[in-house]
XYZ file of N, CA, C and O in Angstrom:
296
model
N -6.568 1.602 -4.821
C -6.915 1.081 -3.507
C -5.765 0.234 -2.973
O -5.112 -0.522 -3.692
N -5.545 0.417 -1.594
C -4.495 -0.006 -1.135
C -4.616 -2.092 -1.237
O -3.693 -2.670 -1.811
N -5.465 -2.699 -0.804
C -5.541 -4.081 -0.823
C -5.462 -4.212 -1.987
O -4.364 -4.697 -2.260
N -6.056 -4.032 -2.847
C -6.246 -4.361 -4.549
C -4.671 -4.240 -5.313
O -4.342 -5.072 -6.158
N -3.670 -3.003 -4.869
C -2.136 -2.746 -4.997
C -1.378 -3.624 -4.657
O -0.341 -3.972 -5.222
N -1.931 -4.106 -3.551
C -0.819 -5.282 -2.549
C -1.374 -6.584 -3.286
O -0.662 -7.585 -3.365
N -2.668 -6.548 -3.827
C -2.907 -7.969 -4.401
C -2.246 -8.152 -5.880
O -2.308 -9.245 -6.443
N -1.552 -6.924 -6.539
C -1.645 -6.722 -7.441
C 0.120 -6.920 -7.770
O 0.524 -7.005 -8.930
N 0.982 -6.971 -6.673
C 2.105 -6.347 -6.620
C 2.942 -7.650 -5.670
O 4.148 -7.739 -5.441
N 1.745 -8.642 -5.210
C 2.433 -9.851 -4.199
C 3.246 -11.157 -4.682
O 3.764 -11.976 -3.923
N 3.256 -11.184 -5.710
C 4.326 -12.374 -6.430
C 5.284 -11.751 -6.657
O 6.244 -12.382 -7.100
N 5.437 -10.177 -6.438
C 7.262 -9.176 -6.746
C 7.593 -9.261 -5.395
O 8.786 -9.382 -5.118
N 6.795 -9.221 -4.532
C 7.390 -8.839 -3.022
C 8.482 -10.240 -2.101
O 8.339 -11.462 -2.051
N 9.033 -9.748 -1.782
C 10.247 -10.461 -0.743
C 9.651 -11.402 0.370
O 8.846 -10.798 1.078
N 9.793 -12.416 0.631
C 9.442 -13.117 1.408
C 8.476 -12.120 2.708
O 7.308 -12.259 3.069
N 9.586 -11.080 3.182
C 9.356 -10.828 4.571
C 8.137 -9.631 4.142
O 7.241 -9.228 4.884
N 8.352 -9.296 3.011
C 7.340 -8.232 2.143
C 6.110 -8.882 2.525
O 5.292 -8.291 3.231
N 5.859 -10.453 1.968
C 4.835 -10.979 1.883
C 3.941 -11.347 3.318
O 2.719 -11.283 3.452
N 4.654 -11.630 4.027
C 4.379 -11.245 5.507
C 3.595 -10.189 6.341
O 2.619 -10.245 7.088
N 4.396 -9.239 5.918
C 3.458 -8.065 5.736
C 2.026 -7.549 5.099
O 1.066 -6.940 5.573
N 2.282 -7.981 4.048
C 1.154 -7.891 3.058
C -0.334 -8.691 3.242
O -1.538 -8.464 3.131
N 0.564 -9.747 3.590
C -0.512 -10.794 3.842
C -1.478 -10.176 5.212
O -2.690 -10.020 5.363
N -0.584 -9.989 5.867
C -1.447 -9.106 7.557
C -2.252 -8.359 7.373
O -3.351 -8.510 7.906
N -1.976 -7.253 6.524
C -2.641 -6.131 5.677
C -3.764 -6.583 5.258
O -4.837 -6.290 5.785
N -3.616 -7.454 4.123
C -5.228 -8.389 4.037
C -5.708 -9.225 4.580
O -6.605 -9.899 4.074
N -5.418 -9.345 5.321
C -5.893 -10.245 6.319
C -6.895 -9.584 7.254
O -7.956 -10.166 7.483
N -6.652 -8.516 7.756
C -6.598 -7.627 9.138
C -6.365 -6.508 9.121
O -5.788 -6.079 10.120
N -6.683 -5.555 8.041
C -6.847 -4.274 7.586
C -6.961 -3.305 8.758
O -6.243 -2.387 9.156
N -8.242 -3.886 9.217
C -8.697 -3.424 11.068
C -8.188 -3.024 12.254
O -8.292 -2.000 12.928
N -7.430 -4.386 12.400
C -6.043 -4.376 13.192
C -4.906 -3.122 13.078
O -4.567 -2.215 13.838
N -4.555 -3.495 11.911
C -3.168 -2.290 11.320
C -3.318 -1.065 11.743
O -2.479 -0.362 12.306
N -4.798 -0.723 11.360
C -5.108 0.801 11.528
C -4.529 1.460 12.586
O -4.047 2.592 12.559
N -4.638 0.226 14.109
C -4.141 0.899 14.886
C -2.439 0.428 15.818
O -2.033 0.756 16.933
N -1.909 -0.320 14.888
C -0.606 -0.554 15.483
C 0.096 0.271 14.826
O -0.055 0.610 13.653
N 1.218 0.755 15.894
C 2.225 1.761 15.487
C 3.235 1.448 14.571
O 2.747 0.493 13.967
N 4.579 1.707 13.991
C 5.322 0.800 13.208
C 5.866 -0.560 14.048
O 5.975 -1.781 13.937
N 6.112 0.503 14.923
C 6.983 -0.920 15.773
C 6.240 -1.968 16.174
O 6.664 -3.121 16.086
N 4.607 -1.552 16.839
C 4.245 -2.927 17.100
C 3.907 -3.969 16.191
O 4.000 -5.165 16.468
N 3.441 -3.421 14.898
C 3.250 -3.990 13.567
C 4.199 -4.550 13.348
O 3.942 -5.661 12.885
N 5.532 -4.299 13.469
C 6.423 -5.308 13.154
C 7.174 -6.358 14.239
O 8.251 -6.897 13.985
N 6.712 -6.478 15.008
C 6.903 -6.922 16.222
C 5.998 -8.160 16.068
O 6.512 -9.264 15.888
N 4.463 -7.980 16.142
C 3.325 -8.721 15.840
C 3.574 -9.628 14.247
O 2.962 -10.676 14.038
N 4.401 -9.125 13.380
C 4.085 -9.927 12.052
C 5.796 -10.652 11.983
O 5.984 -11.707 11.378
N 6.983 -9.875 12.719
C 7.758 -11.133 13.313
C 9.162 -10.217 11.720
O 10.069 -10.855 11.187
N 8.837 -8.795 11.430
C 9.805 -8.461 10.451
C 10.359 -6.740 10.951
O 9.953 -5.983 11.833
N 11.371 -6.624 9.990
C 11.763 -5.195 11.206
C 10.960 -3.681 10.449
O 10.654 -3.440 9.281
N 10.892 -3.296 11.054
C 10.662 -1.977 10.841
C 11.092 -1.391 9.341
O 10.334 -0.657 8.706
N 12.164 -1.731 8.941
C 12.366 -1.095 7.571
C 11.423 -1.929 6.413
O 10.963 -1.300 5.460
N 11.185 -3.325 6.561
C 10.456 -4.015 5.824
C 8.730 -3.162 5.587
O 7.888 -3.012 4.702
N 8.947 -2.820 6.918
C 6.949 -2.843 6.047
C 7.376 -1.048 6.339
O 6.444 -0.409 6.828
N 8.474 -0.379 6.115
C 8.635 1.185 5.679
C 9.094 0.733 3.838
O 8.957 1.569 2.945
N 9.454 -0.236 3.654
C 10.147 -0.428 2.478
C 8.662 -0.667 1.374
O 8.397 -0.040 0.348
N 7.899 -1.764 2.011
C 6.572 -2.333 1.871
C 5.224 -0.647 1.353
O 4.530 -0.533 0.343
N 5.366 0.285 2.497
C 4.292 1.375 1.966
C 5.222 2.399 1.036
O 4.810 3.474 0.600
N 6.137 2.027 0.886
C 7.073 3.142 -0.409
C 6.586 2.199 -1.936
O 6.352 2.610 -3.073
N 6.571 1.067 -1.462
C 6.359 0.542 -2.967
C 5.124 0.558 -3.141
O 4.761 0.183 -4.255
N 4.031 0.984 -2.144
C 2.961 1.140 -2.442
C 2.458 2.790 -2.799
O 1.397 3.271 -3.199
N 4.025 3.462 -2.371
C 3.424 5.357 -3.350
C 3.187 6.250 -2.054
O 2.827 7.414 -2.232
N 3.382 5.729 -0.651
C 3.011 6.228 0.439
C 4.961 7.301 0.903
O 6.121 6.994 0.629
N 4.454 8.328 1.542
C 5.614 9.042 1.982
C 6.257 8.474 3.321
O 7.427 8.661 3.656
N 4.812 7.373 4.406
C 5.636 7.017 5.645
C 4.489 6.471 5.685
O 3.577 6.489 4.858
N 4.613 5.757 7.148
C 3.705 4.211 7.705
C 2.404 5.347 7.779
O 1.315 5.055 7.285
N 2.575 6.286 8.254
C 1.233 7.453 9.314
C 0.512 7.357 7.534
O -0.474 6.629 7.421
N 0.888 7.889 6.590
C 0.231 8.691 5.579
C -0.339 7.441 4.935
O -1.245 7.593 4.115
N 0.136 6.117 5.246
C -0.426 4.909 4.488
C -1.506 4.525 5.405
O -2.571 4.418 4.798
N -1.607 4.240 6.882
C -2.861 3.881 7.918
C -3.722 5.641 7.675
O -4.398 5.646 8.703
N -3.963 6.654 7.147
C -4.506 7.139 7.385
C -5.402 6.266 5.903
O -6.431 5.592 5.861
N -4.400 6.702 4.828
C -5.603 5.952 3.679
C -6.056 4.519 3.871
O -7.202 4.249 3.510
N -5.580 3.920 4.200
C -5.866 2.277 4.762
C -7.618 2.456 5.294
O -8.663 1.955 4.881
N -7.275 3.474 6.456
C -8.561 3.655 7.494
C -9.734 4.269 6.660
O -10.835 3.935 7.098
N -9.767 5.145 5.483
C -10.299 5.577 4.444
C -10.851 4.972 4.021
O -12.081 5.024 4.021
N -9.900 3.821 3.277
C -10.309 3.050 2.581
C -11.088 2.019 2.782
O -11.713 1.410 1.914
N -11.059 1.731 4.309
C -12.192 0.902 4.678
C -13.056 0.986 5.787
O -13.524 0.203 6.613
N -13.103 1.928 5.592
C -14.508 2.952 6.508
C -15.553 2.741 5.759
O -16.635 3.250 6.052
């Protein structure tokens, strides 16, 4: 499960990682529907951070990680 990974994986992550992450659990809801860019726009990190962020979570791109995200908490 994607929150349980990020909870699991957040004392390795990079400052700006954690940023990210934190949004993610925070606001699961939200994410589902911001694009990359506005997601990183809104959490204040660039675009490669939270592409860097769903690779370490096993995902191929931002789309294939909000589809399981939305899955996962449906």
């Amino acid at each position: 499960m994607i929150l349980d990974s990020l909870l699991g994986m957040y004392d390795r992550l990079s400052e700006s990682e954690k940023k990210v992450a934190s949004y993610i659990l925070e606001r699961p809801d939200d994410v589902i529907h911001y694009s990359i860019t506005e997601f990183a726009r809104i959490v204040g990190v660039s675009e490669t951070t939270i592409y860097r962020l769903v690779r370490k979570l096993k995902f191929d791109g931002y789309q294939s990680f909000k589809i399981e995200l939305t899955k996962q908490i449906s």
